[in-house]
CSV table of C-alpha atoms and ligand atoms in Angstrom, one decimal:
chain,number,residue,atom,x,y,z
A,24,MET,CA,32.2,12.0,8.0
A,25,THR,CA,29.2,10.2,8.7
A,26,ASP,CA,26.6,10.4,5.8
A,27,ARG,CA,23.3,11.6,6.8
A,28,TYR,CA,19.9,10.6,5.7
A,29,ALA,CA,16.4,10.8,7.0
A,30,VAL,CA,12.8,10.2,6.9
A,31,LEU,CA,10.5,13.2,6.6
A,32,GLY,CA,6.8,13.1,7.3
A,33,ASN,CA,4.1,14.5,9.5
A,34,PRO,CA,3.7,12.6,12.0
A,35,ILE,CA,6.6,10.9,12.0
A,36,GLY,CA,7.3,9.4,15.6
A,37,HIS,CA,5.9,6.1,15.1
A,38,SER,CA,8.3,5.5,11.7
A,39,LYS,CA,10.0,2.5,11.8
A,40,SER,CA,12.4,3.5,8.9
A,41,PRO,CA,15.4,4.9,11.3
A,42,ARG,CA,15.6,1.4,12.7
A,43,ILE,CA,15.3,-0.4,9.4
A,44,HIS,CA,18.1,1.9,7.9
A,45,ALA,CA,20.6,1.5,11.0
A,46,LEU,CA,20.0,-2.4,11.0
A,47,PHE,CA,20.9,-2.3,6.9
A,48,ALA,CA,24.0,-0.2,7.9
A,49,THR,CA,25.0,-2.4,10.5
A,50,GLN,CA,24.5,-5.7,8.4
A,51,THR,CA,26.6,-3.9,5.3
A,52,GLY,CA,28.9,-1.9,7.3
A,53,GLN,CA,28.2,1.4,5.7
A,54,ASP,CA,29.1,4.5,8.0
A,55,MET,CA,25.8,6.4,7.8
A,56,GLY,CA,23.0,8.1,10.1
A,57,TYR,CA,19.5,7.7,9.6
A,58,GLU,CA,17.0,10.2,11.5
A,59,ALA,CA,13.3,10.6,11.4
A,60,LEU,CA,12.4,14.6,10.7
A,61,LEU,CA,9.3,16.2,11.5
A,62,ALA,CA,8.2,18.4,8.9
A,63,PRO,CA,5.8,21.0,9.2
A,64,LEU,CA,2.4,21.0,6.9
A,65,ASP,CA,3.5,23.7,5.0
A,66,GLY,CA,7.2,23.7,5.4
A,67,PHE,CA,8.5,20.6,3.6
A,68,ALA,CA,10.4,22.1,0.9
A,69,ALA,CA,12.3,24.0,3.6
A,70,THR,CA,12.9,21.2,5.8
A,71,VAL,CA,14.1,19.7,2.7
A,72,ALA,CA,16.5,22.5,2.0
A,73,GLU,CA,17.7,22.8,5.7
A,74,PHE,CA,18.6,19.1,5.8
A,75,VAL,CA,20.4,19.3,2.3
A,76,ALA,CA,22.3,22.4,3.7
A,77,ALA,CA,23.1,20.2,6.8
A,78,GLY,CA,24.9,17.6,4.4
A,79,GLY,CA,22.1,15.4,4.1
A,80,ARG,CA,22.7,12.7,1.2
A,81,GLY,CA,19.1,11.4,0.8
A,82,ALA,CA,15.6,10.8,2.4
A,83,ASN,CA,12.7,8.9,2.5
A,84,VAL,CA,9.4,11.0,2.4
A,85,THR,CA,6.1,9.7,4.1
A,86,VAL,CA,2.5,10.8,4.3
A,87,PRO,CA,1.6,13.4,3.5
A,88,PHE,CA,4.4,14.7,1.4
A,89,LYS,CA,4.9,12.0,-1.3
A,90,GLU,CA,3.4,14.6,-4.0
A,91,GLU,CA,4.9,17.5,-2.7
A,92,ALA,CA,8.3,15.4,-3.0
A,93,PHE,CA,7.5,14.7,-6.7
A,94,ARG,CA,6.8,18.2,-7.7
A,95,LEU,CA,10.4,19.2,-5.5
A,96,ALA,CA,12.4,16.9,-7.5
A,97,SER,CA,14.5,18.4,-9.9
A,98,ARG,CA,14.7,15.1,-12.0
A,99,ARG,CA,12.3,12.1,-11.4
A,100,SER,CA,12.9,8.0,-12.3
A,101,PRO,CA,10.5,6.6,-14.8
A,102,ARG,CA,8.6,4.9,-12.0
A,103,ALA,CA,8.3,7.9,-10.0
A,104,GLU,CA,6.8,9.6,-12.9
A,105,ALA,CA,4.3,6.4,-13.4
A,106,ALA,CA,3.5,6.6,-9.3
A,107,GLY,CA,3.1,10.6,-9.6
A,108,ALA,CA,4.7,10.4,-6.2
A,109,VAL,CA,8.2,10.3,-4.8
A,110,ASN,CA,9.1,8.6,-1.5
A,111,THR,CA,13.2,8.5,-2.0
A,112,LEU,CA,15.0,11.3,-2.7
A,113,SER,CA,18.7,11.8,-3.2
A,114,PHE,CA,20.7,14.7,-2.8
A,115,GLY,CA,23.9,16.0,-4.4
A,116,ASN,CA,25.5,17.8,-7.5
A,117,GLY,CA,23.0,20.7,-6.8
A,118,GLU,CA,20.2,18.4,-7.7
A,119,ILE,CA,17.0,16.5,-6.0
A,120,VAL,CA,16.4,13.2,-7.6
A,121,GLY,CA,13.2,11.7,-6.9
A,122,ASP,CA,12.3,7.9,-7.2
A,123,ASN,CA,9.4,6.2,-6.2
A,124,THR,CA,10.2,2.3,-4.4
A,125,ASP,CA,6.9,1.3,-2.9
A,126,GLY,CA,6.1,-0.6,-6.0
A,127,ALA,CA,9.3,-2.5,-6.4
A,128,GLY,CA,9.1,-3.2,-2.7
A,129,LEU,CA,5.8,-4.5,-2.7
A,130,VAL,CA,6.8,-7.2,-5.6
A,131,ARG,CA,9.9,-8.1,-4.0
A,132,ASP,CA,7.8,-8.9,-0.9
A,133,LEU,CA,5.3,-10.7,-2.9
A,134,LYS,CA,7.8,-12.8,-5.1
A,135,THR,CA,10.7,-13.3,-2.8
A,136,ASN,CA,9.4,-13.4,0.9
A,137,LEU,CA,6.1,-15.0,0.2
A,138,GLY,CA,6.7,-16.9,-3.2
A,139,CYS,CA,3.7,-15.5,-4.8
A,140,GLU,CA,3.8,-15.7,-8.5
A,141,LEU,CA,2.2,-12.9,-10.3
A,142,ALA,CA,2.6,-13.8,-14.1
A,143,GLY,CA,-0.9,-15.3,-15.2
A,144,ARG,CA,-2.6,-14.4,-12.0
A,145,ARG,CA,-5.8,-12.3,-11.6
A,146,ILE,CA,-5.0,-9.4,-9.2
A,147,LEU,CA,-7.5,-7.3,-7.2
A,148,LEU,CA,-6.1,-4.0,-5.9
A,149,LEU,CA,-8.4,-2.2,-3.4
A,150,GLY,CA,-8.1,1.5,-3.0
A,151,ALA,CA,-7.2,4.4,-5.3
A,152,GLY,CA,-5.0,6.8,-3.2
A,153,GLY,CA,-1.3,7.0,-3.4
A,154,ALA,CA,-0.4,3.8,-2.3
A,155,ALA,CA,-2.5,1.9,-5.0
A,156,ARG,CA,-1.3,4.5,-7.6
A,157,GLY,CA,2.3,3.5,-7.1
A,158,VAL,CA,2.2,-0.3,-7.1
A,159,ILE,CA,0.0,-0.6,-10.4
A,160,LEU,CA,2.6,-0.4,-12.9
A,161,PRO,CA,5.3,-2.5,-11.2
A,162,LEU,CA,2.6,-5.0,-10.6
A,163,LEU,CA,1.5,-4.8,-14.5
A,164,GLU,CA,5.1,-5.4,-15.7
A,165,GLU,CA,4.6,-9.0,-14.1
A,166,GLN,CA,2.3,-9.9,-16.5
A,167,PRO,CA,-1.1,-10.7,-14.5
A,168,ALA,CA,-3.7,-12.2,-16.6
A,169,ARG,CA,-6.4,-10.0,-15.1
A,170,PHE,CA,-5.8,-6.4,-13.2
A,171,VAL,CA,-8.9,-5.0,-11.5
A,172,ILE,CA,-9.2,-2.0,-9.1
A,173,ALA,CA,-12.0,-1.7,-6.6
A,174,ASN,CA,-12.6,1.7,-4.7
A,175,ARG,CA,-15.4,3.0,-2.2
A,176,THR,CA,-15.6,6.3,-4.2
A,177,ALA,CA,-15.9,4.1,-7.8
A,178,GLU,CA,-15.1,7.1,-10.1
A,179,LYS,CA,-11.7,7.3,-8.5
A,180,ALA,CA,-10.7,3.7,-9.4
A,181,ALA,CA,-12.2,4.1,-13.1
A,182,ARG,CA,-10.2,7.1,-13.4
A,183,LEU,CA,-7.0,5.9,-11.8
A,184,ALA,CA,-7.5,2.6,-14.4
A,185,GLY,CA,-8.2,5.0,-17.1
A,186,GLU,CA,-4.8,6.9,-16.5
A,187,PHE,CA,-2.7,3.7,-17.3
A,188,THR,CA,-4.4,3.1,-20.5
A,189,GLY,CA,-2.2,5.0,-22.7
A,190,GLU,CA,1.1,3.2,-21.0
A,191,THR,CA,-0.5,-0.3,-20.8
A,192,ALA,CA,-1.4,-0.1,-24.5
A,193,LYS,CA,2.1,1.4,-25.3
A,194,ARG,CA,4.0,-1.4,-23.6
A,195,GLY,CA,1.6,-4.3,-24.6
A,196,LEU,CA,0.4,-4.7,-21.0
A,197,ILE,CA,-3.1,-5.8,-20.4
A,198,PRO,CA,-5.6,-3.4,-19.9
A,199,LEU,CA,-6.9,-2.2,-16.3
A,200,GLN,CA,-10.7,-2.2,-14.8
A,201,GLY,CA,-11.6,0.2,-12.4
A,202,GLY,CA,-14.9,0.7,-10.3
A,203,GLY,CA,-16.6,0.3,-7.1
A,204,PHE,CA,-16.9,-2.9,-4.8
A,205,ASP,CA,-20.5,-3.8,-6.1
A,206,ASP,CA,-18.9,-4.4,-9.7
A,207,LEU,CA,-16.9,-7.3,-8.0
A,208,ALA,CA,-20.0,-9.5,-8.2
A,209,GLY,CA,-19.2,-12.6,-10.3
A,210,MET,CA,-15.4,-12.1,-10.2
A,211,SER,CA,-12.6,-14.2,-8.0
A,212,PHE,CA,-8.6,-13.4,-7.8
A,213,ASP,CA,-5.7,-15.2,-6.9
A,214,LEU,CA,-4.3,-12.3,-5.2
A,215,VAL,CA,-6.3,-9.6,-3.3
A,216,ILE,CA,-4.2,-6.4,-2.1
A,217,ASN,CA,-5.6,-4.0,0.2
A,218,ALA,CA,-3.9,-0.4,-0.4
A,219,THR,CA,-6.9,1.3,1.0
A,220,SER,CA,-6.4,2.7,5.0
A,221,ALA,CA,-9.6,1.2,6.1
A,222,GLY,CA,-7.7,-1.0,8.1
A,223,LEU,CA,-6.4,2.3,10.1
A,224,SER,CA,-9.9,3.3,11.3
A,225,ASP,CA,-11.0,-0.3,11.9
A,226,THR,CA,-13.2,-0.3,9.3
A,227,ALA,CA,-14.6,-3.3,7.2
A,228,LEU,CA,-14.8,-3.1,3.4
A,229,PRO,CA,-17.7,-4.1,1.4
A,230,LEU,CA,-15.8,-6.9,-0.2
A,231,PRO,CA,-17.7,-10.0,-1.3
A,232,ASP,CA,-15.9,-13.1,0.0
A,233,THR,CA,-16.2,-14.5,-3.6
A,234,ALA,CA,-13.5,-12.3,-4.3
A,235,PHE,CA,-10.8,-14.7,-2.9
A,236,ALA,CA,-10.3,-17.6,-5.0
A,237,PRO,CA,-9.6,-20.8,-3.7
A,238,GLY,CA,-5.5,-21.0,-2.4
A,239,SER,CA,-5.7,-17.2,-2.9
A,240,LEU,CA,-2.9,-14.5,-1.1
A,241,ALA,CA,-4.7,-11.6,0.5
A,242,TYR,CA,-2.1,-8.7,1.0
A,243,ASP,CA,-2.7,-5.7,3.3
A,244,MET,CA,-0.5,-3.0,2.9
A,245,VAL,CA,-1.4,-1.7,6.8
A,246,TYR,CA,1.1,-3.7,9.2
A,247,GLY,CA,1.2,-4.0,13.0
A,248,ARG,CA,-2.5,-5.0,13.3
A,249,GLU,CA,-4.9,-7.4,12.6
A,250,THR,CA,-7.8,-5.5,10.2
A,251,HIS,CA,-11.1,-6.8,9.3
A,252,PHE,CA,-9.6,-7.5,5.8
A,253,MET,CA,-7.2,-9.9,7.3
A,254,ALA,CA,-9.8,-11.6,9.6
A,255,GLN,CA,-12.1,-11.9,6.4
A,256,ALA,CA,-9.5,-13.4,4.1
A,257,ARG,CA,-8.6,-15.9,7.1
A,258,ARG,CA,-12.4,-16.9,7.4
A,259,ALA,CA,-12.5,-17.2,3.8
A,260,GLY,CA,-9.4,-19.7,3.8
A,261,CYS,CA,-7.0,-17.7,2.2
A,262,ARG,CA,-3.3,-17.1,3.4
A,263,VAL,CA,-2.8,-13.9,4.6
A,264,ALA,CA,-0.1,-11.2,4.7
A,265,ASP,CA,0.6,-7.6,6.3
A,266,GLY,CA,2.8,-4.4,4.9
A,267,LEU,CA,5.8,-5.2,6.9
A,268,GLY,CA,7.7,-7.0,4.0
A,269,MET,CA,6.7,-4.3,1.7
A,270,LEU,CA,7.8,-1.7,4.3
A,271,VAL,CA,11.3,-3.2,4.6
A,272,GLU,CA,11.7,-4.0,0.8
A,273,GLN,CA,11.0,-0.3,-0.2
A,274,ALA,CA,13.6,0.5,2.4
A,275,ALA,CA,16.0,-1.7,0.7
A,276,GLU,CA,15.5,-0.5,-2.6
A,277,ALA,CA,16.1,3.0,-1.4
A,278,PHE,CA,19.2,2.1,0.6
A,279,PHE,CA,20.6,0.3,-2.7
A,280,LEU,CA,20.1,3.4,-4.7
A,281,TRP,CA,21.6,5.7,-1.9
A,282,ARG,CA,24.8,3.2,-1.2
A,283,GLY,CA,25.0,1.0,-4.0
A,284,VAL,CA,24.8,-2.3,-1.5
A,285,ARG,CA,21.6,-4.4,-1.5
A,286,PRO,CA,20.9,-5.5,2.0
A,287,GLN,CA,19.4,-8.6,3.1
A,288,SER,CA,15.6,-8.0,4.2
A,289,ALA,CA,14.6,-11.1,6.0
A,290,PRO,CA,16.7,-10.4,9.2
A,291,VAL,CA,15.5,-6.8,9.4
A,292,ILE,CA,11.7,-8.4,9.0
A,293,ALA,CA,12.3,-11.1,11.5
A,294,ALA,CA,13.8,-8.2,13.8
A,295,LEU,CA,10.8,-6.0,13.5
A,296,ARG,CA,8.5,-8.5,14.2
A,297,GLN,CA,10.1,-9.5,17.5
A,298,GLY,CA,9.1,-5.9,18.5
B,285,LIG,P1,-4.8,7.6,0.6
B,285,LIG,O1,-5.3,8.6,1.9
B,285,LIG,O2,-4.0,8.4,-0.4
B,285,LIG,O3,-5.9,6.6,0.2
B,285,LIG,C1,-6.5,6.0,0.9
B,285,LIG,C2,-7.4,4.7,0.2
B,285,LIG,O4,-8.2,4.2,1.3
B,285,LIG,C3,-8.8,5.8,-0.6
B,285,LIG,O5,-8.6,4.7,-1.9
B,285,LIG,C4,-9.8,5.7,0.5
B,285,LIG,O6,-10.9,5.4,-0.6
B,285,LIG,C5,-9.8,4.5,1.1
B,285,LIG,N1,-10.5,4.3,2.3
B,285,LIG,C6,-10.1,5.1,3.2
B,285,LIG,N2,-11.0,4.8,4.3
B,285,LIG,C7,-11.9,3.8,3.6
B,285,LIG,C8,-12.9,3.1,4.3
B,285,LIG,N3,-13.5,3.3,5.7
B,285,LIG,N4,-13.6,2.1,3.7
B,285,LIG,C9,-13.1,1.8,2.3
B,285,LIG,N5,-12.1,2.4,1.6
B,285,LIG,C10,-11.3,3.6,2.4
B,285,LIG,O7,-3.8,6.5,1.5
B,285,LIG,P2,-2.6,5.9,0.9
B,285,LIG,O8,-2.8,5.6,-0.4
B,285,LIG,O9,-1.2,6.7,0.7
B,285,LIG,O10,-2.0,4.6,1.8
B,285,LIG,C11,-3.0,3.7,1.9
B,285,LIG,C12,-2.8,2.9,3.1
B,285,LIG,O11,-1.5,2.0,2.7
B,285,LIG,C13,-2.4,3.1,4.4
B,285,LIG,O12,-3.1,2.5,5.5
B,285,LIG,C14,-0.7,3.2,4.5
B,285,LIG,O13,-0.3,2.9,5.8
B,285,LIG,C15,-0.4,1.9,3.7
B,285,LIG,N6,1.0,2.0,3.2
B,285,LIG,C16,1.9,0.8,3.3
B,285,LIG,C17,3.1,1.0,2.8
B,285,LIG,C18,4.0,-0.1,3.2
B,285,LIG,O14,5.1,0.0,3.1
B,285,LIG,N7,3.5,-1.0,3.8
B,285,LIG,C19,3.3,2.2,1.8
B,285,LIG,C20,2.6,2.9,1.3
B,285,LIG,C21,1.7,2.8,2.3
B,285,LIG,P3,-11.6,6.9,-1.4
B,285,LIG,O15,-11.0,7.1,-2.4
B,285,LIG,O16,-13.1,6.4,-1.6
B,285,LIG,O17,-11.7,7.9,-0.4
């Protein structure tokens, strides 16, 4: 019987995950199906239970259920624990195992696809929501020289940075700084990652141009549109990337967890860019 997988979210119609996993399955010769499931806002756990009862082997989880998936998991990977959110579930032996592949996906896109070294670099992360939280530890593990989080609600960034104090001290990683956009005066960075959803509402961020060091990379997690952040970074002379590579890489990591086979991402990213 063909193994069943799904992505659960609300809304879900726009999701590229079914196409990505279908391309991975064809490429690696895996016998599996992957569908998009709309879970009611108050019915995430019930939708998961139904899918498991129908033979589902694993699921990706997207907005707004990543925190609920974290609570639903009977066991969680260390990176899911660090992120406080789960985007990949595996079902078997009566267990629901939760993982988070977003951070690994971003780091792989930066290093492998974009050739961006992270060790010794100054990183600025914009945003303090779920996406930002999920990528902090994987980025810190790459040993940057400096790591600053800036958010519209400055206290949220400060609180988020504070949450990692124990973990960074324990592992000998550099301490994080968190605050507002005003606190960025006089600082510049080699990599600026936009993990806010400002691009989705076509809003500009109050980011000073001086945040971009000469030759820096500006990375927007949003994909499929030119955001104000991307336009500003281009004007400042930066190299610019969108989040499509991260989307495909987090999917590749989930595929690897489920199937034990690592698909090639580059041809899938290229296929998605072609439309
Ligand atoms: P959340 O809703 O959890 O967080 C949103 C963040 O954006 C908050 O920090 C919020 O600031 C900030 N924000 C929202 N609107 C504005 C604005 N107009 N100006 C300044 N800041 C703003 O969202 P997520 O963290 O889950 O997702 C963030 C983005 O990342 C989304 O666009 C999502 O599509 C993308 N993403 C992409 C992935 C990929 O694979 N490429 C994976 C995961 C996410 P405040 O705290 O002040 O409200």
